[in-house]
Amino acid sequence: MSRRALVVGNWKLNGSRSANAQLLAAVLQARPFGCDAAVCVPFPYLPETAVTLAGSDLRWGAQDCSAHDSGAYTGEVSAAMLAEFGCRYAIVGHSERRALHGETDQLVADKARAALAHGITPSVCVGETREQREAGQTDAVVKRQLSAVIHALAHCAGEIVVAYEPVWAIGTGLTATPEQAQAVHALLRAQLRAATARADAMTLLYGGSVKPDNAAALFAQPDIDGGLIGGASLKAADFIAICRAAG
Ligand code: PGA
């Protein structure tokens, strides 16, 4: 891994003000990690997280953003609003949102564009289901998902973070082997090379049951630049260990 590593915690629908305070205090205390690290927290906790992390190198972001800037979109939160608080990252296209909220490749691309337009780095998730992998469709699926984003962003495609998250590995305890993950990462980087001169400087994360005991082997792969961490990001000791493995 020649690029500076990044580890992003995805808290999903978890947390409370007191639990967050404890978790962040422990993570802050454990720095420096030798890698960049961020937490993506539920919307209501963003301002408090921003205050807690102010002046530190621990970054923060959101788990989604609207494709729209404003208007009659009840329940949505825009990238413009997030930017007002200094939000640095927004996860877009997480497989849970694709599966549970019907997000299409085009919507994910529009969200990525909205985030970038407000100075927020979208962490664009791609990944195949177990059925798609078993049918030999992995490469085609992730290429299609990334292609929609590359097309929508045009000359800005080099500004995103890409997270490869095989759906069958998320929250299941099944992790892609380092070789399986690297194969997809290499494919994605090649696709990015065809679109942007920045491809070799871009951060490509792996996500899906990353734990302290498998993180180092994943991060040792040449095209894996860090991780998007779900369950293990809620446990301070695990998140810290994973950040150290990336550093
Ligand atoms: P997991 O989730 O680490 O709990 O598998 C990863 C993610 O969904 O981003």
Coordinates of N, CA, C and O and ligand atoms in Angstrom, one line a residue, residues 8 10 12 91 94-96 125 165 169-174 207-211 228-233, ligand 1:
V8 N -12.4 4.3 7.8 CA -13.6 5.0 8.0 C -14.6 4.1 8.8 O -14.9 3.0 8.4
N10 N -18.2 3.3 10.0 CA -19.6 3.5 9.6 C -20.5 3.0 10.7 O -20.7 1.8 10.9
K12 N -23.6 3.2 11.2 CA -24.9 2.8 10.8 C -25.9 3.4 11.8 O -25.7 4.5 12.3
I91 N -20.8 8.8 3.0 CA -20.9 7.5 2.3 C -22.1 7.6 1.4 O -23.1 8.2 1.7
H94 N -24.2 3.0 -0.2 CA -24.0 1.8 0.7 C -25.0 0.7 0.2 O -26.2 1.0 -0.1
S95 N -24.6 -0.6 0.3 CA -25.5 -1.6 -0.2 C -26.8 -1.7 0.6 O -27.8 -2.1 0.1
E96 N -26.8 -1.3 1.9 CA -28.0 -1.3 2.6 C -29.0 -0.2 2.1 O -30.2 -0.4 2.0
C125 N -19.8 3.4 -2.5 CA -19.8 2.0 -2.2 C -20.2 1.2 -3.4 O -21.2 1.5 -4.1
E165 N -17.4 -3.2 -1.2 CA -18.0 -3.9 -0.1 C -18.8 -5.0 -0.7 O -20.0 -4.8 -1.1
A169 N -20.4 -10.0 2.5 CA -19.4 -10.0 3.6 C -19.8 -8.9 4.6 O -19.2 -8.9 5.7
I170 N -20.9 -8.2 4.4 CA -21.2 -7.1 5.3 C -22.0 -7.6 6.5 O -23.1 -8.2 6.3
G171 N -21.5 -7.4 7.6 CA -22.2 -7.8 8.9 C -22.4 -9.3 9.0 O -23.1 -9.8 9.9
T172 N -21.7 -10.1 8.2 CA -22.0 -11.6 8.2 C -20.8 -12.3 8.9 O -21.0 -13.5 9.2
G173 N -19.7 -11.7 9.1 CA -18.5 -12.4 9.6 C -17.8 -13.1 8.5 O -16.7 -13.6 8.7
L174 N -18.3 -13.1 7.3 CA -17.6 -13.6 6.1 C -16.8 -12.5 5.5 O -17.4 -11.4 5.2
G207 N -14.5 -3.0 2.5 CA -15.4 -3.1 3.6 C -16.1 -4.4 3.6 O -16.4 -5.0 2.5
G208 N -16.5 -4.9 4.8 CA -17.2 -6.2 4.9 C -16.5 -7.1 5.9 O -15.6 -7.8 5.6
S209 N -17.0 -7.0 7.2 CA -16.5 -7.8 8.3 C -15.0 -7.7 8.5 O -14.3 -8.6 8.7
V210 N -14.5 -6.4 8.3 CA -13.1 -6.2 8.7 C -13.0 -6.2 10.2 O -13.8 -5.6 10.9
K211 N -12.0 -6.9 10.7 CA -11.8 -7.1 12.2 C -10.4 -6.9 12.4 O -9.5 -7.0 11.5
L228 N -13.5 0.4 5.2 CA -14.8 1.0 5.7 C -15.4 0.0 6.7 O -15.7 -1.2 6.3
I229 N -15.5 0.4 7.9 CA -15.6 -0.5 9.0 C -17.0 -0.3 9.7 O -17.3 0.8 10.2
G230 N -17.8 -1.4 9.7 CA -19.2 -1.3 10.3 C -19.1 -1.7 11.8 O -18.7 -0.9 12.6
G231 N -19.5 -2.9 12.0 CA -19.6 -3.4 13.4 C -18.4 -3.1 14.3 O -18.5 -2.7 15.4
A232 N -17.2 -3.4 13.7 CA -16.0 -3.2 14.6 C -15.7 -1.7 14.9 O -14.9 -1.5 15.8
S233 N -16.4 -0.8 14.2 CA -16.1 0.6 14.5 C -16.9 1.1 15.7 O -16.6 2.2 16.2
Ligands
PGA1 P1 -19.3 -4.6 8.7 O1 -20.0 -3.4 7.8 O2 -17.9 -4.1 8.9 O3 -20.2 -4.6 9.9 O4 -19.4 -5.8 7.8 C1 -19.3 -2.7 6.8 C2 -20.2 -1.7 6.1 O5 -21.3 -2.0 6.0 O6 -19.7 -0.6 5.8

